[in-house]
Amino acid sequence: MPEKKIYTDSGIEIKELYTAATAGPQMPAEMPGEYPFTRGVQPDMYRGKLWTMRQYAGFSTAEESNKRYHYLLKQGVMGLSVAFDLPTQIGYDSDHPLSEGEVGKVGVAIDSLDDMQTLFKGINLQDVSTSMTINATGFILLALYVAVARQQNADLGKITGTIQNDILKEYAARGTYIYPPKPSMRIITDIFQWCSHELPKWNTISISGYHIREAGSTAVQEIAFTLSNGKAYVMAALAKGLDIDVFGRRLSFFFNAHNNLFEEVAKFRAARRMWAKIMKDLGAKDPKAMALRFHTQTGGSTLTAQQPLNNIGRVTVQTLAAVLGGTQSLHTNGYDEALSLPTEEAAGIALRTQQIVAFESGVADTVDPLAGSYFVESLTHEVELAAWQLIEKIEAMGGSVSAIEQGFIQEEIARSAYAYQQQVERGEKIIVGVNRFQAGEQGSIPVFRVDDSIRQVQTEKLAALRKKRNPAKCDSILQDLNDKASGDENIMPVVIEAVENYCTLGEIADTLREVFGEYK
């Protein structure tokens, strides 16, 4: 009888036994904190400083989200991670007809500086690191954050955080784009340029594999497509004359952690090694510009609505994968997120999962604890080889932007998602509680609901805002934005001026729609 073969989700065959002779190329004598950073970006990793524990939160109004942030800070989170509703993500005010039914649902509604002030009321922006999951309108949300920081008299040189700001993965996997690729890339490089002078500690982009994985990619595809997108952003910045050793230090990444512990660890280690080589080949000389720093979120698509308490176990495995893989910050999902936004209880358990791993498991006590494992080193090498093969295909098409325009990346993700689903349906891939070990359970998990009346609340706020501001001043600033966007001046200063004078997010986005058009 032939021996049964076992493969990772990326199609890499797992041998029954790994030895020094069969493990493949072993890692040379690399040290953490040194090129090519396979073993981590800091020499002492978590012995010196634990990863930043974030909890992704945002729903309903700014007032409600602000209460959740204060709760999370009291529970021990080290950084905030803001979720925005769909109208905010695609540049519509809450009173726009297309916003109906979506206001405050998958994140917080932010229409103006008034909302941003409320969102961070009682929180000193100089004391927290804030990550904002926002892309097409990332430049507006960054401007709003800067405006709040200025009102707090904060030192902008000390403000830390990240905007996701990764538009390429929106075209490939997620869909919350507004403008066509070329003007979108121009906005991103304007952000790089402005922040390098005015907000030096801010991570100007979080190049995201998370949503690529959520759309159905494999681990290998996740890093191949993400690093290709990263290279496209770097080349766009270089074409604008920016210094790779300056903006390269402020690039960060955002990855997914799934259930195959060892493949995920290998993925993170391989990604660091690959990015270091990409940046070196593009001319980076500063090691910090070559070091891949990343945030991780546990896998939303791995959560099951069936037997939802099982998700606590899944999130624990994924937390271990991220930490053993060397993440710089981490968000853990609530066990109920296959059903709704997380309840306060579920968010609390998710945070406690990180704290148990940090303080009770011992995995943070030494650097890169799985290094030297025949299996992990071999898998790191094989993940890297497979990812380079995909990157070479993308390069042959002219890079990520071209590969997205040709539909290659989208088709590869769709093919992988379909193949995975077929494996689940045939029972070849076991999902506990879904296609095996089912139980006749009754749904007793309380779910979190956002009231539809939120849109009316936001609409009334917008009406009051438009009465109190100077309309002529707003019109003048928006015209100035139109002029600068039509030329090649950096738009960030005028966007900040616009939000400080209470122009709304929708008005700013619409001004650029007039100049750039919309991507269809």
XYZ file of C-alpha atoms in Angstrom:
520
model
C 0.000 0.000 0.000
C 1.535 3.360 -1.010
C 2.461 5.721 1.804
C -0.102 8.492 2.328
C 1.288 11.897 1.372
C 0.568 14.965 3.486
C 0.778 18.530 2.187
C 0.514 22.007 3.678
C -2.256 24.264 2.330
C 0.383 25.728 -0.010
C 0.989 22.302 -1.541
C 4.374 21.703 0.119
C 4.821 18.021 0.899
C 5.520 17.192 4.549
C 8.009 14.371 4.995
C 7.359 11.765 7.672
C 10.738 12.467 9.284
C 13.258 15.300 9.059
C 16.927 14.702 9.852
C 20.122 16.638 9.251
C 20.523 14.674 6.011
C 16.974 15.170 4.659
C 16.028 18.610 5.941
C 17.388 20.467 2.926
C 19.628 23.528 3.124
C 20.206 24.518 6.717
C 20.295 28.118 7.811
C 23.758 29.632 7.866
C 25.065 31.105 11.115
C 22.600 34.026 11.131
C 21.981 36.256 14.113
C 18.725 38.004 15.027
C 18.732 41.743 14.380
C 21.131 41.338 11.430
C 20.634 40.940 7.668
C 18.727 39.003 6.341
C 16.666 39.003 9.574
C 15.370 35.420 9.247
C 15.624 35.089 13.027
C 13.940 38.402 13.864
C 14.424 42.139 13.534
C 15.708 42.757 17.078
C 18.774 41.110 18.645
C 16.915 40.285 21.881
C 13.365 40.103 20.476
C 10.786 39.733 23.289
C 13.315 39.623 26.126
C 13.838 43.332 25.484
C 10.269 44.297 24.566
C 7.124 42.239 24.082
C 5.098 42.589 20.904
C 2.452 45.327 21.046
C -0.867 43.794 22.092
C -3.612 45.429 20.087
C -7.330 44.772 19.904
C -9.086 45.750 16.668
C -12.129 47.755 17.680
C -14.488 50.286 16.212
C -18.256 50.244 15.764
C -21.296 52.489 15.818
C -20.466 56.086 16.752
C -17.198 57.628 17.883
C -18.698 57.907 21.402
C -19.360 54.136 21.620
C -15.960 53.196 20.192
C -14.227 55.576 22.602
C -15.821 53.684 25.532
C -14.472 50.373 24.150
C -10.970 51.883 23.754
C -10.933 53.032 27.380
C -12.093 49.540 28.451
C -9.325 47.848 26.405
C -6.636 50.221 27.713
C -7.687 49.383 31.262
C -7.421 45.645 30.404
C -3.791 46.077 29.344
C -3.711 46.656 25.588
C -0.584 48.547 24.539
C -1.918 49.995 21.305
C -5.240 50.771 19.664
C -6.366 49.359 16.327
C -9.245 51.203 14.679
C -11.901 49.624 12.453
C -13.873 52.002 10.220
C -17.301 51.468 8.681
C -17.675 50.939 4.919
C -18.829 54.492 4.062
C -15.711 55.881 5.797
C -13.536 53.363 3.925
C -14.864 54.336 0.498
C -15.178 58.072 1.021
C -18.863 58.732 1.682
C -20.314 60.792 4.529
C -22.931 59.036 6.664
C -25.751 61.084 5.108
C -24.862 60.022 1.537
C -27.567 57.808 -0.086
C -25.008 55.024 -0.679
C -24.218 54.919 3.066
C -27.698 53.700 4.012
C -27.642 50.399 5.905
C -23.867 50.487 6.472
C -23.231 53.326 8.931
C -21.347 52.094 12.008
C -21.801 48.423 11.067
C -18.308 46.961 10.463
C -16.454 49.787 12.156
C -16.812 53.297 13.495
C -18.346 56.090 11.397
C -15.965 59.051 10.974
C -17.275 62.002 8.968
C -15.293 64.939 10.325
C -12.805 66.282 12.845
C -15.636 66.382 15.422
C -15.922 62.574 15.212
C -12.144 62.071 15.409
C -11.916 64.287 18.509
C -14.654 62.218 20.153
C -13.041 58.920 19.128
C -9.852 59.766 21.054
C -11.388 61.780 23.892
C -9.386 61.261 27.077
C -6.596 59.423 25.233
C -3.209 61.121 24.899
C -2.028 60.356 21.363
C 1.596 60.774 22.415
C 1.177 57.868 24.871
C -0.451 55.264 22.585
C 0.423 53.677 19.268
C -2.596 53.678 16.950
C -3.084 51.450 13.936
C -5.822 52.434 11.491
C -7.182 49.879 9.035
C -7.936 52.310 6.223
C -6.809 52.409 2.614
C -8.486 54.528 -0.072
C -9.216 57.304 2.451
C -6.100 56.639 4.558
C -4.685 60.071 3.758
C -7.840 61.757 5.170
C -7.859 59.687 8.375
C -4.151 60.410 8.873
C -4.886 64.133 8.435
C -7.678 63.891 11.026
C -5.360 62.078 13.460
C -2.671 64.742 12.983
C -5.283 67.465 13.552
C -6.336 65.881 16.873
C -2.668 65.508 17.901
C -2.070 69.201 17.154
C -5.089 70.164 19.272
C -3.531 68.142 22.126
C -0.254 70.073 21.586
C 1.475 66.741 20.965
C 4.995 66.583 19.565
C 4.459 65.139 16.063
C 8.005 63.788 16.207
C 6.878 61.417 18.978
C 3.550 60.255 17.505
C 3.619 56.546 16.608
C 1.229 54.341 14.707
C 0.329 52.995 11.300
C -2.153 53.555 8.515
C -2.760 50.476 6.387
C -2.738 52.602 3.195
C -2.249 49.522 0.968
C -4.424 50.090 -2.092
C -2.994 47.361 -4.342
C -4.464 44.566 -2.227
C -7.845 46.327 -2.452
C -7.877 45.836 -6.237
C -6.655 42.252 -5.825
C -8.647 40.948 -2.879
C -10.868 43.289 -0.917
C -12.589 45.945 -3.043
C -12.663 49.155 -0.960
C -10.889 51.276 -3.574
C -12.011 54.655 -4.933
C -9.511 55.981 -7.473
C -7.643 54.167 -10.296
C -4.252 52.579 -9.458
C -1.927 55.339 -10.735
C -3.468 58.306 -8.826
C -3.855 56.023 -5.783
C -0.105 55.312 -5.919
C 0.533 59.057 -6.184
C -1.458 59.689 -2.973
C 0.551 56.990 -1.191
C 3.902 58.464 -2.208
C 2.661 61.920 -1.117
C 2.036 60.382 2.328
C 5.536 58.819 2.367
C 7.101 62.176 1.483
C 5.091 64.274 3.956
C 5.551 61.876 6.878
C 9.312 61.544 6.348
C 9.563 65.258 7.247
C 6.615 65.850 9.597
C 5.741 62.507 11.241
C 9.051 60.628 11.322
C 8.001 57.749 13.629
C 4.762 56.976 11.803
C 4.518 53.787 9.727
C 3.259 55.195 6.436
C 1.968 51.910 5.039
C 1.106 48.455 6.309
C 1.494 46.286 3.237
C -1.214 43.746 3.815
C -1.191 40.036 3.184
C -4.010 39.624 5.692
C -6.845 40.322 3.261
C -5.145 38.355 0.485
C -5.215 35.339 2.831
C -8.805 36.067 3.909
C -9.816 36.017 0.227
C -8.565 32.430 -0.002
C -4.860 32.509 -0.855
C -2.326 30.025 0.479
C 0.492 30.993 2.870
C 2.975 31.048 -0.035
C 0.686 33.248 -2.148
C 0.123 35.562 0.823
C 3.804 36.466 1.116
C 4.538 36.382 -2.628
C 1.728 38.794 -3.532
C 2.336 41.003 -0.474
C 6.080 41.370 -1.076
C 5.406 42.053 -4.776
C 3.010 44.832 -3.765
C 5.639 46.138 -1.346
C 8.203 46.270 -4.140
C 5.740 48.237 -6.297
C 5.325 50.861 -3.549
C 9.086 51.144 -3.108
C 9.628 51.600 -6.841
C 6.896 54.275 -6.987
C 8.603 56.138 -4.126
C 12.014 55.831 -5.809
C 10.526 57.206 -9.049
C 9.397 60.245 -7.044
C 12.978 60.779 -5.864
C 12.486 59.648 -2.263
C 15.377 58.144 -0.285
C 14.903 54.391 0.198
C 16.887 54.462 3.453
C 14.491 57.078 4.874
C 11.050 55.870 3.745
C 12.140 52.207 3.890
C 12.436 52.402 7.688
C 8.740 53.375 7.940
C 7.315 50.550 5.831
C 5.525 47.840 7.786
C 3.590 44.717 6.870
C 0.379 43.051 8.025
C 0.048 39.273 7.895
C -2.517 36.629 8.747
C -1.909 33.760 11.177
C -3.724 30.529 10.322
C -3.886 27.131 12.014
C -0.932 25.250 10.481
C 1.523 26.305 13.169
C 4.761 25.298 11.455
C 3.885 26.576 7.969
C 2.901 29.926 9.481
C 6.176 30.219 11.430
C 8.115 29.298 8.263
C 6.121 31.892 6.304
C 7.040 34.722 8.677
C 10.734 33.735 8.719
C 10.869 33.397 4.923
C 9.124 36.759 4.414
C 11.775 38.581 6.466
C 14.600 36.961 4.513
C 12.972 37.744 1.155
C 12.147 41.382 1.937
C 15.709 42.043 3.107
C 16.979 40.797 -0.257
C 14.382 42.808 -2.239
C 15.307 46.042 -0.431
C 19.039 45.422 -0.724
C 18.661 44.786 -4.467
C 16.707 48.066 -4.802
C 19.596 49.981 -3.245
C 18.892 50.102 0.504
C 22.039 50.421 2.621
C 20.511 50.997 6.085
C 19.746 47.627 7.743
C 16.620 49.163 9.311
C 15.285 49.872 5.820
C 15.753 46.176 4.964
C 14.133 44.774 8.120
C 10.564 43.550 7.614
C 8.476 44.599 10.612
C 4.934 43.266 10.771
C 1.627 43.247 12.599
C -0.341 39.997 12.727
C -4.024 39.307 13.104
C -5.356 35.842 13.780
C -7.309 34.367 10.866
C -10.850 35.669 10.606
C -11.730 33.177 7.870
C -10.692 30.263 10.122
C -13.363 31.101 12.711
C -16.474 28.933 12.634
C -20.066 29.826 13.441
C -20.518 26.187 14.487
C -19.262 25.476 18.035
C -17.844 29.034 18.308
C -16.046 28.375 21.613
C -13.659 26.137 19.614
C -12.369 29.378 18.113
C -10.569 30.140 21.397
C -8.358 27.111 20.711
C -7.779 28.174 17.101
C -6.836 31.708 18.145
C -4.373 30.300 20.705
C -2.573 28.220 18.047
C -2.491 31.245 15.734
C -1.157 33.468 18.522
C 1.677 30.992 19.075
C 2.427 30.970 15.331
C 2.681 34.768 15.220
C 4.890 34.980 18.316
C 7.148 32.071 17.348
C 7.386 33.710 13.924
C 8.567 37.015 15.423
C 5.656 39.464 15.047
C 6.003 43.084 16.246
C 2.351 43.516 17.144
C -0.680 41.273 17.343
C -4.467 41.372 17.341
C -6.351 38.275 18.481
C -9.902 37.696 17.219
C -12.888 37.196 19.487
C -14.408 33.695 19.471
C -17.777 35.121 18.336
C -16.563 37.018 15.261
C -18.009 34.469 12.808
C -21.386 35.623 14.159
C -21.020 39.364 14.750
C -18.692 42.098 15.924
C -16.981 40.858 19.127
C -18.743 41.323 22.427
C -16.783 42.915 25.268
C -16.387 39.480 26.881
C -14.989 37.909 23.692
C -12.574 40.820 23.165
C -11.396 40.396 26.770
C -10.738 36.651 26.326
C -8.857 37.351 23.081
C -6.565 39.788 24.879
C -6.068 37.370 27.800
C -4.970 34.737 25.229
C -2.074 37.002 24.218
C -1.196 37.696 27.851
C -1.150 33.985 28.728
C 1.179 33.276 25.785
C 3.375 36.242 26.778
C 3.655 35.613 30.507
C 2.906 31.920 31.092
C 4.020 29.877 28.055
C 7.749 30.629 28.025
C 7.832 31.222 24.245
C 8.962 34.825 24.734
C 11.953 33.870 26.889
C 14.444 33.277 24.070
C 14.929 34.536 20.525
C 13.540 32.466 17.606
C 12.993 29.318 19.713
C 12.224 27.077 16.712
C 15.484 27.928 14.893
C 17.546 24.860 14.044
C 14.526 22.558 13.900
C 15.108 20.312 10.887
C 11.439 20.675 9.993
C 11.128 24.449 10.470
C 14.364 25.285 8.638
C 13.409 23.014 5.732
C 9.904 24.465 5.560
C 11.244 28.046 5.696
C 13.448 27.222 2.700
C 10.618 25.572 0.737
C 8.131 28.381 1.418
C 10.758 30.878 0.257
C 11.495 28.964 -2.971
C 7.795 28.653 -3.852
C 7.170 32.347 -3.133
C 10.123 33.443 -5.320
C 8.672 31.411 -8.207
C 5.403 33.352 -7.961
C 7.213 36.683 -7.654
C 9.207 35.886 -10.821
C 5.922 35.336 -12.718
C 4.632 38.715 -11.487
C 7.916 40.424 -12.449
C 7.630 38.943 -15.963
C 4.224 40.651 -16.283
C 5.712 44.020 -15.349
C 5.160 43.964 -11.575
C 2.183 43.952 -9.220
C 0.176 46.804 -10.758
C 0.331 45.142 -14.176
C -0.388 41.664 -12.738
C -3.486 43.058 -10.979
C -4.627 44.866 -14.138
C -4.276 41.552 -16.038
C -6.251 39.696 -13.345
C -3.437 37.241 -12.592
C -3.321 37.727 -8.803
C -7.118 37.678 -8.480
C -7.358 34.442 -10.484
C -4.620 32.727 -8.436
C -6.397 33.600 -5.183
C -9.785 32.451 -6.526
C -8.287 29.145 -7.700
C -6.782 28.458 -4.262
C -9.992 29.398 -2.439
C -12.013 27.032 -4.659
C -9.561 24.143 -4.218
C -9.613 24.589 -0.407
C -13.403 24.631 -0.283
C -13.556 21.442 -2.354
C -11.173 19.738 0.102
C -13.428 20.731 2.997
C -16.568 19.516 1.215
C -14.934 16.180 0.322
C -13.815 15.775 3.955
C -10.120 15.738 3.005
C -9.589 18.848 5.118
C -11.016 18.415 8.616
C -12.626 21.450 10.254
C -13.600 20.480 13.794
C -17.285 21.077 14.421
C -17.997 21.792 10.745
C -17.359 18.619 8.713
C -16.275 16.348 11.609
C -17.120 16.089 15.303
C -20.397 17.964 14.886
C -22.755 18.176 17.831
C -26.452 18.930 17.985
C -25.904 22.333 19.517
C -28.261 25.203 20.120
C -27.084 28.748 19.388
C -26.668 30.243 22.859
C -23.789 32.676 22.178
C -24.912 36.306 22.679
C -24.205 38.436 19.608
C -23.322 42.102 19.324
C -25.684 44.227 17.204
C -25.315 47.787 15.930
C -28.537 49.796 15.776
C -29.649 51.184 12.388
C -30.481 54.508 14.082
C -26.744 55.354 14.044
C -27.123 56.857 10.551
C -29.685 59.365 11.825
C -27.361 60.343 14.699
C -24.474 60.939 12.261
C -26.726 62.834 9.822
C -27.795 65.227 12.577
C -24.154 65.751 13.588
C -23.235 66.579 9.983
C -26.089 69.102 9.692
C -24.899 70.855 12.878
C -21.283 70.822 11.623
C -22.198 72.458 8.315
C -24.018 75.234 10.176
C -21.090 76.089 12.470
C -18.228 76.121 9.921
C -17.220 78.801 7.426
C -18.633 77.592 4.064
C -16.657 80.046 1.924
C -13.401 78.987 3.602
C -14.256 75.294 3.006
C -15.025 75.941 -0.682
C -11.733 77.795 -1.099
C -9.692 74.988 0.515
C -11.416 72.273 -1.547
C -10.668 74.247 -4.714
C -7.036 74.479 -3.630
C -7.053 70.675 -3.137
C -8.456 70.255 -6.641
C -5.677 72.436 -8.063
C -2.880 70.654 -6.216
C -4.222 67.198 -7.118
C -4.440 68.292 -10.768
C -0.743 69.205 -10.655
C 2.067 67.399 -8.906
C 2.261 69.209 -5.551
C 2.025 67.131 -2.354
C -1.644 67.117 -1.279
C -1.147 66.302 2.426
C -0.753 69.903 3.720
C -3.993 71.058 2.077
C -5.881 67.917 3.237
C -4.833 68.704 6.823
C -5.963 72.307 6.347
C -9.298 71.009 5.002
C -10.046 68.755 7.985
C -8.973 71.441 10.468
C -11.572 73.739 8.862
C -14.239 71.022 9.177
C -14.456 69.906 5.562
C -15.954 66.400 5.723
C -14.355 63.145 4.655
C -16.896 62.786 1.837
C -16.245 66.297 0.529
C -12.478 65.697 0.385
C -12.912 62.283 -1.286
C -15.386 63.771 -3.806
C -12.980 66.587 -4.697
C -10.420 63.984 -5.716
C -13.087 61.937 -7.529
C -13.522 64.985 -9.772
C -9.784 65.031 -10.511
C -8.883 61.327 -10.633
C -12.172 59.609 -11.514
C -13.277 56.299 -9.993
C -11.902 52.813 -10.606
C -14.487 50.453 -12.110
